[in-house]
Amino acid sequence: MYTNNAYLNNSVVDFKDKTKPLIVTSCGTYKLYTRPKLPTWRPRGRKDFQLLYVAAGKAHFHFGDEEKIVSAGHMVLYRPKEPQKYEYYGHDQTEVYWVHFTGGNVTNLLRSYGLTDDKKVFYCGSDLAYQQLFRAMINELQMCKDSYQEMLEMYLRQIFIRLQRLFKTTLRIDNAHVVEEIDKATTFFNEHYNDPINIDEYARETHVSTSWFIRNFKACTGFTPMQYILSKRIYNAEVLLRDTDYNIAEISRIVGYDNPLYFSRVFRKTKKMSPSEYRKCIRN
């Protein structure tokens, strides 16, 4: 299991603070590989708000007597004192990002971004910008540089703004079929990103035109299909470079490149450094 978390003032105790409109109190990520199950059960909820983003796999949430399976590309929003019960399973290869926040004007702030009181589980798409913003928050809260609390608020507001724009785009599309097809596509790409994927063939197999698929995929995720697949490959290569001792050739094959030299060129073009330079930099 991979985990990377950060807490305000290094405290894991939840609290309510109304001295500012919005305060990020903690954030983090979990990615299950071999651990069979990671459960959470808070029958009395928490004092703060919590936003969870399922980036890969799926998660099992319980609302009263109902169990809801939440797939990748969805978010779950808990408000203060709401009971929280959910599980992640290793066989689902679940990857989740989360943030806790409080403040004196959070409810009105959420409503202004379209996160109305009825929104608990909602589709947000598999835009990799969400992952980048969560990772930026984690790093900011770990480093605690000058004005880091303001930076945390700015990153969280960017997530809210992206959600607001997506909600309005979805209303303009007003087509459940489009959302369903793109949701299935992102799930497929998340699970098969390291396999050879031909977009024309995928579109044909799902009975849509290539132009329709690419246009609507970008409208929902912010990426073309190939940009999305590339981003997944590079992101998982980063994780392997950071957390394992696999050599570059092995990592290249794991993320879907048979040619390590080509993988290194693609990685350098994306990250502005070679895989070996990235590994040395991140470990130092």
Coordinates of C-alpha atoms in Angstrom, one line a residue:
M1 CA 0.0 0.0 0.0
Y2 CA 1.2 3.5 -0.9
T3 CA 0.2 6.4 1.4
N4 CA 1.2 10.0 1.5
N5 CA -0.5 12.3 4.1
A6 CA -0.1 15.7 5.6
Y7 CA -1.7 17.4 8.7
L8 CA -2.0 20.9 9.9
N9 CA 0.3 21.4 12.9
N10 CA 1.1 17.7 12.7
S11 CA -2.2 16.9 14.5
V12 CA -4.6 14.1 13.4
V13 CA -7.4 15.5 15.6
D14 CA -10.3 17.0 13.7
F15 CA -11.6 20.4 14.8
K16 CA -13.8 23.3 13.7
D17 CA -12.3 26.7 13.2
K18 CA -14.4 29.7 12.1
T19 CA -11.7 32.4 12.2
K20 CA -11.3 32.2 8.4
P21 CA -13.7 31.4 5.6
L22 CA -11.8 28.3 4.5
I23 CA -9.0 26.3 6.2
V24 CA -7.4 23.1 4.9
T25 CA -6.6 20.9 7.9
S26 CA -5.3 17.7 6.3
C27 CA -5.0 15.9 3.0
G28 CA -3.5 12.8 1.6
T29 CA -3.7 9.8 -0.8
Y30 CA -4.0 6.0 -0.5
K31 CA -3.2 3.5 -3.3
L32 CA -3.8 -0.2 -2.5
Y33 CA -1.6 -2.8 -4.0
T34 CA -1.4 -5.9 -1.7
R35 CA -3.3 -4.9 1.4
P36 CA -6.7 -6.7 1.2
K37 CA -8.8 -4.1 2.8
L38 CA -8.7 -0.5 4.3
P39 CA -11.9 0.3 6.2
T40 CA -13.1 3.6 7.7
W41 CA -15.9 3.8 10.3
R42 CA -16.8 7.1 12.0
P43 CA -20.3 6.6 13.3
R44 CA -20.5 10.2 14.6
G45 CA -18.7 11.7 11.6
R46 CA -16.2 14.5 12.0
K47 CA -16.2 18.2 13.0
D48 CA -14.9 19.3 9.6
F49 CA -15.7 18.7 5.9
Q50 CA -14.2 15.9 3.9
L51 CA -13.8 15.6 0.1
L52 CA -12.7 12.3 -1.4
Y53 CA -11.7 11.7 -5.0
V54 CA -11.6 8.1 -6.4
A55 CA -8.8 8.4 -9.0
A56 CA -8.6 4.6 -9.9
G57 CA -10.4 1.4 -9.1
K58 CA -13.5 1.8 -6.9
A59 CA -14.6 2.3 -3.3
H60 CA -17.5 1.0 -1.2
F61 CA -19.5 3.7 0.6
H62 CA -22.3 3.1 3.0
F63 CA -25.1 5.6 3.5
G64 CA -27.6 4.3 6.1
D65 CA -28.4 0.7 5.0
E66 CA -27.4 1.3 1.4
E67 CA -24.1 0.4 0.0
K68 CA -22.9 2.4 -3.0
I69 CA -20.0 1.4 -5.2
V70 CA -18.2 4.5 -6.3
S71 CA -16.0 4.1 -9.4
A72 CA -13.1 6.1 -10.6
G73 CA -13.9 9.6 -11.7
H74 CA -16.3 10.4 -8.8
M75 CA -16.1 12.4 -5.6
V76 CA -17.7 12.0 -2.3
L77 CA -18.4 15.0 0.0
Y78 CA -19.0 14.5 3.7
R79 CA -20.3 17.4 5.8
P80 CA -19.7 17.8 9.6
K81 CA -21.3 15.2 11.9
E82 CA -22.4 12.9 9.0
P83 CA -21.6 9.2 9.7
Q84 CA -18.8 7.9 7.6
K85 CA -18.4 4.3 6.6
Y86 CA -16.4 3.1 3.6
E87 CA -13.9 0.5 2.5
Y88 CA -11.2 0.2 -0.1
Y89 CA -10.2 -3.3 -1.4
G90 CA -6.8 -4.3 -2.7
H91 CA -8.2 -6.4 -5.5
D92 CA -9.9 -3.2 -6.9
Q93 CA -6.5 -1.4 -7.1
T94 CA -8.1 1.6 -5.5
E95 CA -6.4 5.0 -5.5
V96 CA -8.1 7.7 -3.5
Y97 CA -7.2 11.4 -2.7
W98 CA -8.8 13.2 0.2
V99 CA -8.8 16.6 1.9
H100 CA -10.4 17.8 5.2
F101 CA -11.3 21.4 5.6
T102 CA -13.2 23.8 7.9
G103 CA -14.0 27.5 8.1
G104 CA -16.6 30.1 8.9
N105 CA -18.3 30.2 5.5
V106 CA -17.7 26.7 4.0
T107 CA -21.4 25.8 3.4
N108 CA -22.1 29.0 1.5
L109 CA -18.8 28.7 -0.3
L110 CA -19.6 25.2 -1.5
R111 CA -23.1 26.3 -2.7
S112 CA -21.6 29.1 -4.7
Y113 CA -19.5 26.5 -6.6
G114 CA -22.5 24.3 -7.3
L115 CA -21.8 21.9 -4.5
T116 CA -25.3 22.2 -3.1
D117 CA -26.5 20.4 0.0
D118 CA -27.9 17.5 -2.1
K119 CA -24.6 16.6 -3.7
K120 CA -23.0 13.7 -1.8
V121 CA -21.6 11.4 -4.5
F122 CA -21.1 13.0 -7.9
Y123 CA -19.3 12.5 -11.2
C124 CA -16.3 14.8 -11.8
G125 CA -14.4 13.0 -14.5
S126 CA -10.9 11.6 -14.4
D127 CA -9.1 14.9 -15.1
L128 CA -5.5 14.4 -14.0
A129 CA -5.5 18.0 -12.9
Y130 CA -7.4 16.8 -9.8
Q131 CA -4.6 14.5 -8.9
Q132 CA -2.0 17.3 -9.5
L133 CA -3.9 19.7 -7.2
F134 CA -4.3 17.1 -4.4
R135 CA -0.6 16.3 -4.7
A136 CA 0.3 20.0 -4.6
M137 CA -1.8 20.4 -1.4
I138 CA 0.0 17.4 0.2
N139 CA 3.4 18.8 -0.6
E140 CA 2.4 22.3 0.5
L141 CA 1.2 21.1 3.9
Q142 CA 4.3 18.9 4.4
M143 CA 6.7 21.7 3.5
C144 CA 4.9 24.6 5.3
K145 CA 6.7 27.3 3.4
D146 CA 5.7 31.0 3.7
S147 CA 2.0 31.6 3.2
Y148 CA 1.4 27.9 2.8
Q149 CA -2.2 28.1 4.3
E150 CA -3.1 30.6 1.6
M151 CA -1.7 28.3 -1.1
L152 CA -3.7 25.4 0.4
E153 CA -6.9 27.4 0.1
M154 CA -6.0 28.4 -3.5
Y155 CA -5.4 24.8 -4.5
L156 CA -8.7 23.7 -2.9
R157 CA -10.6 26.5 -4.6
Q158 CA -9.2 25.4 -7.9
I159 CA -10.7 22.0 -7.4
F160 CA -14.1 23.7 -6.6
I161 CA -13.8 25.8 -9.7
R162 CA -13.1 22.8 -11.9
L163 CA -16.1 21.1 -10.4
Q164 CA -18.3 24.2 -11.0
R165 CA -17.2 24.3 -14.7
L166 CA -17.8 20.6 -15.1
F167 CA -21.3 20.9 -13.6
K168 CA -22.2 23.6 -16.0
T169 CA -20.7 21.7 -19.0
T170 CA -22.7 18.6 -18.0
L171 CA -25.8 20.7 -17.9
R172 CA -25.1 22.0 -21.4
I173 CA -24.4 18.5 -22.7
D174 CA -27.6 17.4 -20.9
N175 CA -27.0 13.8 -22.1
A176 CA -26.5 11.0 -19.7
H177 CA -25.3 8.8 -22.5
V178 CA -22.2 11.0 -23.1
V179 CA -21.3 10.9 -19.4
E180 CA -21.8 7.2 -19.2
E181 CA -19.6 6.5 -22.2
I182 CA -16.8 8.7 -21.1
D183 CA -17.0 7.3 -17.6
K184 CA -16.6 3.8 -19.0
A185 CA -13.7 4.9 -21.2
T186 CA -11.8 6.4 -18.3
T187 CA -12.3 3.3 -16.3
F188 CA -11.0 1.2 -19.2
F189 CA -8.0 3.4 -19.7
N190 CA -7.2 3.4 -15.9
E191 CA -7.2 -0.4 -16.0
H192 CA -5.4 -0.9 -19.3
Y193 CA -3.2 2.2 -19.7
N194 CA -0.1 -0.1 -20.0
D195 CA -1.6 -2.1 -22.9
P196 CA -1.5 -1.1 -26.6
I197 CA -4.7 1.0 -27.1
N198 CA -5.9 2.1 -30.5
I199 CA -8.5 4.9 -30.1
D200 CA -10.1 4.2 -33.5
E201 CA -10.6 0.5 -32.5
Y202 CA -11.9 1.5 -29.1
A203 CA -14.4 3.9 -30.6
R204 CA -15.5 1.3 -33.1
E205 CA -16.0 -1.4 -30.4
T206 CA -18.1 1.0 -28.4
H207 CA -20.2 1.9 -31.5
V208 CA -19.3 5.6 -31.7
S209 CA -17.3 7.6 -34.2
T210 CA -13.7 8.5 -33.4
S211 CA -14.3 12.2 -33.7
W212 CA -17.4 12.0 -31.4
F213 CA -15.4 10.1 -28.8
I214 CA -12.4 12.4 -28.8
R215 CA -14.5 15.5 -28.7
N216 CA -16.6 14.4 -25.8
F217 CA -13.7 12.8 -23.9
K218 CA -11.9 16.1 -24.0
A219 CA -15.0 18.0 -23.0
C220 CA -15.5 15.8 -19.9
T221 CA -11.9 15.3 -18.8
G222 CA -9.9 18.2 -20.3
F223 CA -7.6 15.7 -22.2
T224 CA -7.6 13.9 -25.4
P225 CA -7.7 10.1 -24.9
M226 CA -4.0 9.7 -25.8
Q227 CA -3.0 12.6 -23.6
Y228 CA -4.9 10.9 -20.8
I229 CA -3.2 7.5 -21.3
L230 CA 0.2 9.2 -21.5
S231 CA -0.4 11.0 -18.2
K232 CA -1.4 7.8 -16.5
R233 CA 1.7 6.1 -17.8
I234 CA 4.0 8.9 -16.6
Y235 CA 2.3 9.2 -13.3
N236 CA 2.6 5.5 -12.5
A237 CA 6.2 5.6 -13.7
E238 CA 6.9 8.4 -11.2
V239 CA 5.4 6.2 -8.4
L240 CA 7.6 3.3 -9.4
L241 CA 10.7 5.4 -9.7
R242 CA 10.0 6.9 -6.2
D243 CA 8.9 3.8 -4.3
T244 CA 10.6 0.8 -5.9
D245 CA 14.0 -0.3 -7.0
Y246 CA 13.0 -1.5 -10.4
N247 CA 15.4 -0.5 -13.1
I248 CA 14.4 1.8 -15.9
A249 CA 13.9 -1.0 -18.4
E250 CA 11.6 -2.8 -16.0
I251 CA 9.6 0.3 -15.3
S252 CA 9.3 1.0 -19.0
R253 CA 7.7 -2.4 -19.6
I254 CA 5.4 -2.1 -16.5
V255 CA 3.9 1.2 -17.7
G256 CA 3.5 0.0 -21.4
Y257 CA 6.7 0.8 -23.3
D258 CA 8.7 -2.1 -24.8
N259 CA 11.5 0.2 -25.8
P260 CA 13.3 1.8 -22.7
L261 CA 15.0 4.5 -24.8
Y262 CA 11.6 5.6 -26.2
F263 CA 10.2 5.6 -22.7
S264 CA 13.0 7.8 -21.5
R265 CA 12.5 10.3 -24.3
V266 CA 8.7 10.5 -23.5
F267 CA 9.4 10.8 -19.8
R268 CA 12.0 13.6 -20.4
K269 CA 9.7 15.5 -22.7
T270 CA 6.9 15.4 -20.0
K271 CA 8.9 15.9 -16.8
K272 CA 11.9 17.9 -18.3
M273 CA 14.4 15.3 -16.9
S274 CA 15.3 11.7 -17.6
P275 CA 13.8 8.8 -15.4
S276 CA 17.2 8.3 -13.7
E277 CA 17.5 12.0 -13.0
Y278 CA 14.0 12.1 -11.6
R279 CA 14.7 9.2 -9.3
K280 CA 17.9 10.8 -8.0
C281 CA 16.1 14.1 -7.5
I282 CA 13.0 12.8 -5.7
R283 CA 15.1 10.5 -3.4
N284 CA 17.4 13.3 -2.5

